[in-house]
Coordinates of C-alpha atoms in Angstrom, one line a residue:
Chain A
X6 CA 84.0 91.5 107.5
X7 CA 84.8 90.2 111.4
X8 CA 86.5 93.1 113.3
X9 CA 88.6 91.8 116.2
X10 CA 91.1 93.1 118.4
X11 CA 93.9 91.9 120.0
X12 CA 93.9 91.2 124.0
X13 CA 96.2 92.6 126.0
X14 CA 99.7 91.7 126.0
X15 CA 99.5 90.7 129.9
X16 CA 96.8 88.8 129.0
X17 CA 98.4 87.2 126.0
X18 CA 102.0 86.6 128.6
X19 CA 99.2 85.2 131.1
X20 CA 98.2 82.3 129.0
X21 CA 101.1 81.3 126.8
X22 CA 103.0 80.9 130.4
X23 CA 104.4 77.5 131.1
X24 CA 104.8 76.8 127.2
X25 CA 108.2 77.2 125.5
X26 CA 107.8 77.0 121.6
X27 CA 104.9 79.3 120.4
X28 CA 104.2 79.8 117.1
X29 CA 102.0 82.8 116.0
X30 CA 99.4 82.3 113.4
X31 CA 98.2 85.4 111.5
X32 CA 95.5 85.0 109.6
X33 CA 95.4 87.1 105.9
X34 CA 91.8 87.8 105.4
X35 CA 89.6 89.7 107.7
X36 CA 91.6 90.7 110.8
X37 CA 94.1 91.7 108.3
X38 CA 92.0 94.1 107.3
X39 CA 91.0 95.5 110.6
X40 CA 95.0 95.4 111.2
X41 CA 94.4 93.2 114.7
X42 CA 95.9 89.3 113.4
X43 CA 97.5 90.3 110.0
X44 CA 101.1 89.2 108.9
X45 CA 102.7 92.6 110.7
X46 CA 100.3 92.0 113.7
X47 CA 102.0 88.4 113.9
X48 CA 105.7 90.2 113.8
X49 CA 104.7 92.3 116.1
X50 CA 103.4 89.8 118.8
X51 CA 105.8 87.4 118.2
X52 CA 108.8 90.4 118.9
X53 CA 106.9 91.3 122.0
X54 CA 106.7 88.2 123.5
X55 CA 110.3 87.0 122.4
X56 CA 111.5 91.0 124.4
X57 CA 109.1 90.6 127.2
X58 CA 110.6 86.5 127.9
X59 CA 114.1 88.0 127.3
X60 CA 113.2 91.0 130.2
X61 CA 111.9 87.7 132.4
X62 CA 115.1 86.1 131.6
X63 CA 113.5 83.4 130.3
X64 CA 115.4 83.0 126.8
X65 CA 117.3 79.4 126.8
X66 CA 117.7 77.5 123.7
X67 CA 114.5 75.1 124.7
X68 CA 112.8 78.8 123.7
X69 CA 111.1 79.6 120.5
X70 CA 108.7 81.9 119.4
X71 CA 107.9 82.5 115.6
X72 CA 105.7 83.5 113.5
X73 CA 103.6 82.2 110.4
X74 CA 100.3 83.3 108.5
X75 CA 98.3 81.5 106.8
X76 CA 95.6 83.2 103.8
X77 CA 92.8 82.1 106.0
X78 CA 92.5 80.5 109.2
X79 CA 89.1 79.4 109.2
X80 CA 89.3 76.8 106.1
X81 CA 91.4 73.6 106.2
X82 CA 92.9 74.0 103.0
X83 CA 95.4 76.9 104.1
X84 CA 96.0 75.3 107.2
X85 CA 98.1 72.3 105.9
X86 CA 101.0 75.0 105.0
X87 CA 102.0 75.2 108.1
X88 CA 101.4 71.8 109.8
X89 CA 104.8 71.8 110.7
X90 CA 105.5 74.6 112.3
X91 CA 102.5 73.6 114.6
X92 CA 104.1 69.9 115.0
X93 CA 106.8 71.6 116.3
X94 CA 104.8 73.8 118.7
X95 CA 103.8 73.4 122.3
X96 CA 101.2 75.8 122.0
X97 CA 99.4 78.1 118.9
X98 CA 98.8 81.4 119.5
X99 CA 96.1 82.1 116.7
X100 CA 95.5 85.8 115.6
X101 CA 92.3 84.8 113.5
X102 CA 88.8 85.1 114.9
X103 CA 87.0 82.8 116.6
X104 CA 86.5 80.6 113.9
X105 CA 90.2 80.6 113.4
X106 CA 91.3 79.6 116.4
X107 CA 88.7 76.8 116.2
X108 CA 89.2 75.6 113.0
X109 CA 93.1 75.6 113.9
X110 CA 91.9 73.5 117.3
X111 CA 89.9 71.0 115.1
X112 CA 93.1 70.7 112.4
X113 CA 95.6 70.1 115.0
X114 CA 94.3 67.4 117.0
X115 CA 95.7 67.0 120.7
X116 CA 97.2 70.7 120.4
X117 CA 96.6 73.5 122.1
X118 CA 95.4 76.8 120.5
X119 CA 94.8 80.1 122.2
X120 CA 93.1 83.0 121.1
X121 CA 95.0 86.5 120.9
X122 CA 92.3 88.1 119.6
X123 CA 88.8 89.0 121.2
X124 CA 86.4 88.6 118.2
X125 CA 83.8 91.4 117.9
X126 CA 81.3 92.1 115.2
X127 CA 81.0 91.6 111.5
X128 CA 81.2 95.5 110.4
X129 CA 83.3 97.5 108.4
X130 CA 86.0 100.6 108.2
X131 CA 84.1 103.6 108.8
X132 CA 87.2 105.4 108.6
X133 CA 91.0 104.4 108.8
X134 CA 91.3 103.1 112.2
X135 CA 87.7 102.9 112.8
X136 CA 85.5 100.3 112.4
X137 CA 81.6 99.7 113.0
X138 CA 79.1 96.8 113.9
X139 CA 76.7 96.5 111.3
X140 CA 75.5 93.0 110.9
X141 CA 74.3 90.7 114.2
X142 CA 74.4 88.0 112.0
X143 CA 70.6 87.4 113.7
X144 CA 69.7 85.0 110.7
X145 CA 66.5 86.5 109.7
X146 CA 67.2 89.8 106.8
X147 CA 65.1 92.7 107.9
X148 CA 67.3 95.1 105.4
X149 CA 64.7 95.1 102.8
X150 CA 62.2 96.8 105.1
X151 CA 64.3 99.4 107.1
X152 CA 66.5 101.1 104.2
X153 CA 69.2 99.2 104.2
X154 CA 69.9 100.0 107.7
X155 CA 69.9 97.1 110.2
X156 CA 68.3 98.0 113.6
X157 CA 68.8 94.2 115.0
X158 CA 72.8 95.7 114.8
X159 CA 72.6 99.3 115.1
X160 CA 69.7 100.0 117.2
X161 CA 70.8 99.5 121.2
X162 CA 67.5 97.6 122.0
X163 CA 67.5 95.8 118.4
X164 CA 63.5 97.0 118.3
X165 CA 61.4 96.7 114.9
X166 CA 58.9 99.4 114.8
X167 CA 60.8 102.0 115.3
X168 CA 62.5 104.2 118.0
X169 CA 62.2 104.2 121.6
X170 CA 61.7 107.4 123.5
X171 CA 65.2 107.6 124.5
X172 CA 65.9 109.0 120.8
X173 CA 66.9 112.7 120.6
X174 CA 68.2 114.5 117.8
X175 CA 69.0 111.8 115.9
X176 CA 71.3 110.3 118.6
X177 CA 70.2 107.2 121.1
X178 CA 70.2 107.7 124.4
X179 CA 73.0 104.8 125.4
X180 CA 75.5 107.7 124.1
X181 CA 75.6 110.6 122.3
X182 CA 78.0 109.2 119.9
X183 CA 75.6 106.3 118.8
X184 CA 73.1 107.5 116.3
X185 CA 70.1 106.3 116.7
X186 CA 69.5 103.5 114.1
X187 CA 65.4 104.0 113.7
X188 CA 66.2 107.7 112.7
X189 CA 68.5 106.4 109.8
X190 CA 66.3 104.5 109.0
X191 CA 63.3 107.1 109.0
X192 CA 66.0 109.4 106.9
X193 CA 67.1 107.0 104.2
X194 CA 63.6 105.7 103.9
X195 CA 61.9 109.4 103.4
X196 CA 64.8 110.1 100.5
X197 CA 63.9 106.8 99.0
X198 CA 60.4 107.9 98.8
X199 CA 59.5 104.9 100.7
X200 CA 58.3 106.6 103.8
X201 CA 54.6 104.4 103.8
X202 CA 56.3 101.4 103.9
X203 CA 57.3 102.1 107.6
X204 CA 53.4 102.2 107.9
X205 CA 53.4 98.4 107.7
X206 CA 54.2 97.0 111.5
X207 CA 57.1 94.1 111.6
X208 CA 55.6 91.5 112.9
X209 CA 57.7 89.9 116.3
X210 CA 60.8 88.5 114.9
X211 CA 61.5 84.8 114.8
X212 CA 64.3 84.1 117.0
X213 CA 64.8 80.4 116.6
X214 CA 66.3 81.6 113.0
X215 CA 69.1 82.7 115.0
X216 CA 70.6 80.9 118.5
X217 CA 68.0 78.0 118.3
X218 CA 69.1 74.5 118.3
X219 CA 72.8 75.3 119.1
X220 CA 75.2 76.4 116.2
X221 CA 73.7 77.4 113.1
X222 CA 74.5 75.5 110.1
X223 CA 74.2 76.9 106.3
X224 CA 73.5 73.8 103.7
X225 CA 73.5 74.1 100.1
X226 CA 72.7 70.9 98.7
X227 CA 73.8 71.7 95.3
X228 CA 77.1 72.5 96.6
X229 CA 77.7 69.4 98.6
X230 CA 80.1 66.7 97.0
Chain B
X15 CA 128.2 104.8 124.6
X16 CA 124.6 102.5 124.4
X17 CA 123.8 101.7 121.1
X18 CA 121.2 103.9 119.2
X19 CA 119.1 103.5 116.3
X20 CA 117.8 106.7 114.6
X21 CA 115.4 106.7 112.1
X22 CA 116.1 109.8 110.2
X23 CA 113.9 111.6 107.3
X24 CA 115.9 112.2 104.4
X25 CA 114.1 115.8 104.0
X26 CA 115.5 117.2 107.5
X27 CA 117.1 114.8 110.0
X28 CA 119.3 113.2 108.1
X29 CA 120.1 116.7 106.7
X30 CA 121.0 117.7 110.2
X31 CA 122.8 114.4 111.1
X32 CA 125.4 114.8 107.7
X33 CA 125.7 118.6 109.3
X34 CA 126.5 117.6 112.4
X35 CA 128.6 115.1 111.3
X36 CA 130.8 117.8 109.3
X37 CA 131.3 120.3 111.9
X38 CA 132.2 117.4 114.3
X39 CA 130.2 119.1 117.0
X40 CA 129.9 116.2 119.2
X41 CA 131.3 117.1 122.3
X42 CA 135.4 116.5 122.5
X43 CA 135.2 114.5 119.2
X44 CA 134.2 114.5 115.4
X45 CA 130.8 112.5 114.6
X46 CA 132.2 111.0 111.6
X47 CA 129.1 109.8 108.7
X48 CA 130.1 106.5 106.8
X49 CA 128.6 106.2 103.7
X50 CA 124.9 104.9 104.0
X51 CA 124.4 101.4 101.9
X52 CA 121.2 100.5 101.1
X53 CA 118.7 98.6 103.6
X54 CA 116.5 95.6 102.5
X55 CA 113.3 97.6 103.1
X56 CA 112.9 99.6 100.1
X57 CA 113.9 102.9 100.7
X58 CA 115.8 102.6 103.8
X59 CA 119.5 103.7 103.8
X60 CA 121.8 102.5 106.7
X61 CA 124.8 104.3 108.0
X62 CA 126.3 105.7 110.8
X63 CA 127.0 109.3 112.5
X64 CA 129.3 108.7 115.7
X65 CA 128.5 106.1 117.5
X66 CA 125.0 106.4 116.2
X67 CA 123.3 103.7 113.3
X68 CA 121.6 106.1 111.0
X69 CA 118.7 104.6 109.0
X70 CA 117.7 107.2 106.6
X71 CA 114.2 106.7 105.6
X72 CA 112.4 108.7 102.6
X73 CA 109.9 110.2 105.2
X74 CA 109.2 108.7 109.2
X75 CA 105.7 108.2 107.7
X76 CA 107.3 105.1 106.3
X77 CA 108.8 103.5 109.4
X78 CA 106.3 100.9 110.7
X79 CA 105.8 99.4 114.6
X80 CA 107.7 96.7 113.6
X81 CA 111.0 98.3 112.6
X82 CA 111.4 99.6 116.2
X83 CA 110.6 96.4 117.5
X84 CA 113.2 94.8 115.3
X85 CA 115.5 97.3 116.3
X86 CA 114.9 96.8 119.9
X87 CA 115.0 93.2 119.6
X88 CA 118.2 93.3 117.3
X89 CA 120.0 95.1 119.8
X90 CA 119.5 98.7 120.5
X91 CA 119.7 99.7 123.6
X92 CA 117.4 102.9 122.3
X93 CA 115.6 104.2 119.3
X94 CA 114.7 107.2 118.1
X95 CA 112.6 108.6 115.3
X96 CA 113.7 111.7 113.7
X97 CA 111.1 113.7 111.5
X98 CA 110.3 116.8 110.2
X99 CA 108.3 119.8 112.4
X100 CA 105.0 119.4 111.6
X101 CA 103.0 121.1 108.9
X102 CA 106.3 120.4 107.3
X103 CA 106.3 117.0 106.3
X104 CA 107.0 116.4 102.3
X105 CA 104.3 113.6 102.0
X106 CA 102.2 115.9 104.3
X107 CA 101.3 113.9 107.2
X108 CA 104.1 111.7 107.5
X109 CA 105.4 113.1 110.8
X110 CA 102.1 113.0 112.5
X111 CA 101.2 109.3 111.8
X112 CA 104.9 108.1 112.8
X113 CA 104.5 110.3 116.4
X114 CA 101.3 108.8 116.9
X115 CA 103.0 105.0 116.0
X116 CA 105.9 105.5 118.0
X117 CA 103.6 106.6 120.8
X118 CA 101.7 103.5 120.0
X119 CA 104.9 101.3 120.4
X120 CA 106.1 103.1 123.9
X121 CA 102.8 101.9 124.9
X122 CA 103.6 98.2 123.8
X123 CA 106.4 98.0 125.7
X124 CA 105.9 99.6 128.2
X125 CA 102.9 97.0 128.4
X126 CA 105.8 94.2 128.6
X127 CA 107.8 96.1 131.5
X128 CA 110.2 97.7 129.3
X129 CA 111.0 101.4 129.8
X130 CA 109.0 103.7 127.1
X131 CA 111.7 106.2 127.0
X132 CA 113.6 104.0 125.1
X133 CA 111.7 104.6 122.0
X134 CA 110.9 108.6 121.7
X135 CA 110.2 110.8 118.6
X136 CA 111.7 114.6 117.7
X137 CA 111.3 117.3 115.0
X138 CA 114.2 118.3 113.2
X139 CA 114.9 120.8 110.5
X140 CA 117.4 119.8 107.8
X141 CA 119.8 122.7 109.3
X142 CA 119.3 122.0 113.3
X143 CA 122.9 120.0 113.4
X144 CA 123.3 121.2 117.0
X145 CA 119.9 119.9 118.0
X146 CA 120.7 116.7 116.6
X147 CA 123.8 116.3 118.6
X148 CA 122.2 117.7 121.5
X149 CA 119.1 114.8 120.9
X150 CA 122.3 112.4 120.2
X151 CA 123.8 113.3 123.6
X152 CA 120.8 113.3 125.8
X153 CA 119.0 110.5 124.4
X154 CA 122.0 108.4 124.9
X155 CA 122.7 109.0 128.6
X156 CA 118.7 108.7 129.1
X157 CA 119.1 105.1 127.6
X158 CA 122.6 105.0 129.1
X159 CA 120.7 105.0 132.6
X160 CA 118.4 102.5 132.0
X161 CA 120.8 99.9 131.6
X162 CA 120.5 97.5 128.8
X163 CA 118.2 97.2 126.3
X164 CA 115.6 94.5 125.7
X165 CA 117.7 92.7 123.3
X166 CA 116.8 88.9 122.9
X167 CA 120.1 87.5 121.6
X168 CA 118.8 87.1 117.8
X169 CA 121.1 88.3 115.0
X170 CA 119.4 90.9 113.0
X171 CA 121.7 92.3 110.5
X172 CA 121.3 96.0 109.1
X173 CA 118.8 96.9 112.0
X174 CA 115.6 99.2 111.0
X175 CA 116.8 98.1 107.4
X176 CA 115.2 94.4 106.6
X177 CA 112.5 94.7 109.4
X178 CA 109.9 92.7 107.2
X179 CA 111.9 91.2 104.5
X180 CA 115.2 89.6 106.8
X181 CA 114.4 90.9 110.5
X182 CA 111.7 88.3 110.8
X183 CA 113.9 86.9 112.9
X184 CA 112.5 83.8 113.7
X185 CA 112.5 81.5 117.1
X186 CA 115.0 79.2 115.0
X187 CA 117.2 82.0 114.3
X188 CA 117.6 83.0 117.6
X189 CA 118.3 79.4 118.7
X190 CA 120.9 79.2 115.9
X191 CA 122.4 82.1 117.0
X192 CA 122.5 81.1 120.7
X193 CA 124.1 78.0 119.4
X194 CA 127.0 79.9 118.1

């Protein structure tokens, strides 16, 4: 899933200043999940704000801030339910990822959307409260040939042929908390019996699969109506 | 007297709070309990002890960022939590993960220029009556000091109670009840 977090509040004051109805757009898929733009996350924000304008003194009855989530931010079909709270919006203060925010800039033509979240990674929980990169989204699948373990991701110099000499004990040399991907890899591989295969050299990895030609675009031309 | 929301666990601080409230050992004067009526979040009780509104939860475990916030924003001038010591929680770890929240909303606010100390956390035992009073007491003229609390003129009946369900208090609300 996409693991985001929220910005900070100041941040958040900083650029909803100067507008007067906000609404606050959760989103219910993946930063629900990661608890950073989820229907509680939306309450929560929303109540800030509303205390923090009160503290300023700012409350009048031209103020407004509420809150409203939609299933998914990122596909136009949930984005109709709340059309009119935006029409009734100066500003949208989306708590989906980047995608979110731009698929809510696209819907609502000639209004302003603002990210509360900074988008990080697509990862997963490693534990409650923690959560891990794990895909770069690079493109171009190497998983079959490291284990199941990406090192584009999860190796701190994204390098194919496994590890640098700033490996030690298992751990990369960025930080002592980041293991290092290539010895995963070496571990999984040896318990899968499957140790030769890192014999074979990857060749240099083709790039333009992943930030060539501007945004990437995914077409399946069965699928398209 | 600034108004004060606790959020009490019905395995010790409420204990304490219906003790208290039966010896009357508020200072000068009797703390009087009304009977608690149920809150819209499941599980939630509201009542009062003194001046005090009571909302006894089934553990502080349960009692999420945004029922302080509510609280705040609904018109207390202070909120506590009230849980059990630790290692003594019912559900276990209840306590621990509602001290770590409500540190996690002093930081909030705090974040938005509102005092921290407004929102604080305490162990209780279901037979400490005088340590709740004395909580009561010095949490009050803590809060009592800061002046008033962050409230932002919305109507949120049963405060702690209907957090998610009715204290969604939207920007229309509050501008219908500004109208008023």
């Amino acid at each position: 899933m996409i693991v985001a977090e929220q910005k900070p509040v100041a941040e958040i004051l900083r650029m909803i200043d100067g507008y007067r109805r906000i609404l606050v757009v959760g989103c219910g898929t993946c930063v629900t999940v990661c608890m950073a733009g989820g229907e509680k996350e939306a309450g929560i924000l929303a109540s800030l704000i509303r205390m923090a304008w009160a503290r300023e003194g700012r409350l009048s009855p031209l103020i407004d801030v509420s809150e409203a989530t939609v299933e998914r931010q990122c596909e136009w079909e949930f984005l109709g339910d709340i059309a009119e709270k935006v029409a009734a919006s100066d500003a949208v203060l989306s708590m989906g990822c980047g995608a979110g925010v731009q698929a809510m800039a696209r819907m609502f033509e000639g209004k302003v959307v603002l990210p509360a979240l900074n988008t990080k990674f697509i990862g997963m929980p490693e534990r409650q409260g923690l959560w891990t990169e794990l895909c770069a989204g690079c493109g171009d699948c190497v998983l079959d040939r490291t284990g199941g373990i990406c090192p584009i991701a999860r190796c701190s110099k994204s390098l194919l042929n496994g590890p640098c000499g700033g490996s030690q004990n298992g751990k990369c040399e960025v930080s002592k908390d980041i293991d290092c991907a290539w010895q995963l890899i070496f571990d999984r591989m040896k318990s899968l019996g499957r140790l030769e295969a890192l014999g074979t050299v990857l060749p240099p990895k083709d790039w333009f699969k992943n930030r060539d030609g501007g945004p990437r675009k995914v077409v399946r031309e069965d699928m398209l109506l | 007297m600034p108004k004060i929301v606790a959020f009490a666990c019905e395995h010790s601080a409420y204990e304490a709070a219906a003790a208290a409230a039966a010896l009357g050992q508020k200072t000068g004067e009797t703390m009087p309990m009304e009977a608690t009526v149920p809150g819209e979040n499941p599980g939630f009780q509201v009542g009062r002890v003194g001046g005090v509104e009571i909302v006894k939860v089934p553990c502080t475990g349960r009692v999420e960022v945004i029922d302080i916030l509510k609280a705040l924003e609904g018109g207390a001038d202070g909120v506590i939590v009230l849980g059990c010591f630790e290692e003594a929680c019912h559900y276990l770890t209840g306590n621990v993960r509602a001290k770590k929240r409500v540190g996690y909303v002093r930081r909030l606010i705090r974040d938005i220029g509102i005092e921290e100390d407004r929102i604080q956390f305490f162990h209780l035992a279901p037979d400490m009556d005088a340590r709740f009073s004395r909580i009561i007491e010095e949490f009050s003229r803590q809060v009592e000091n800061m002046g008033p609390g962050p409230a932002t003129g919305i109507t949120v009946t049963g405060i702690g109670t209907g957090a998610r369900e009715q204290g969604l208090a939207t920007g229309e609300q509050a501008q219908a009840a500004r109208a008023r």
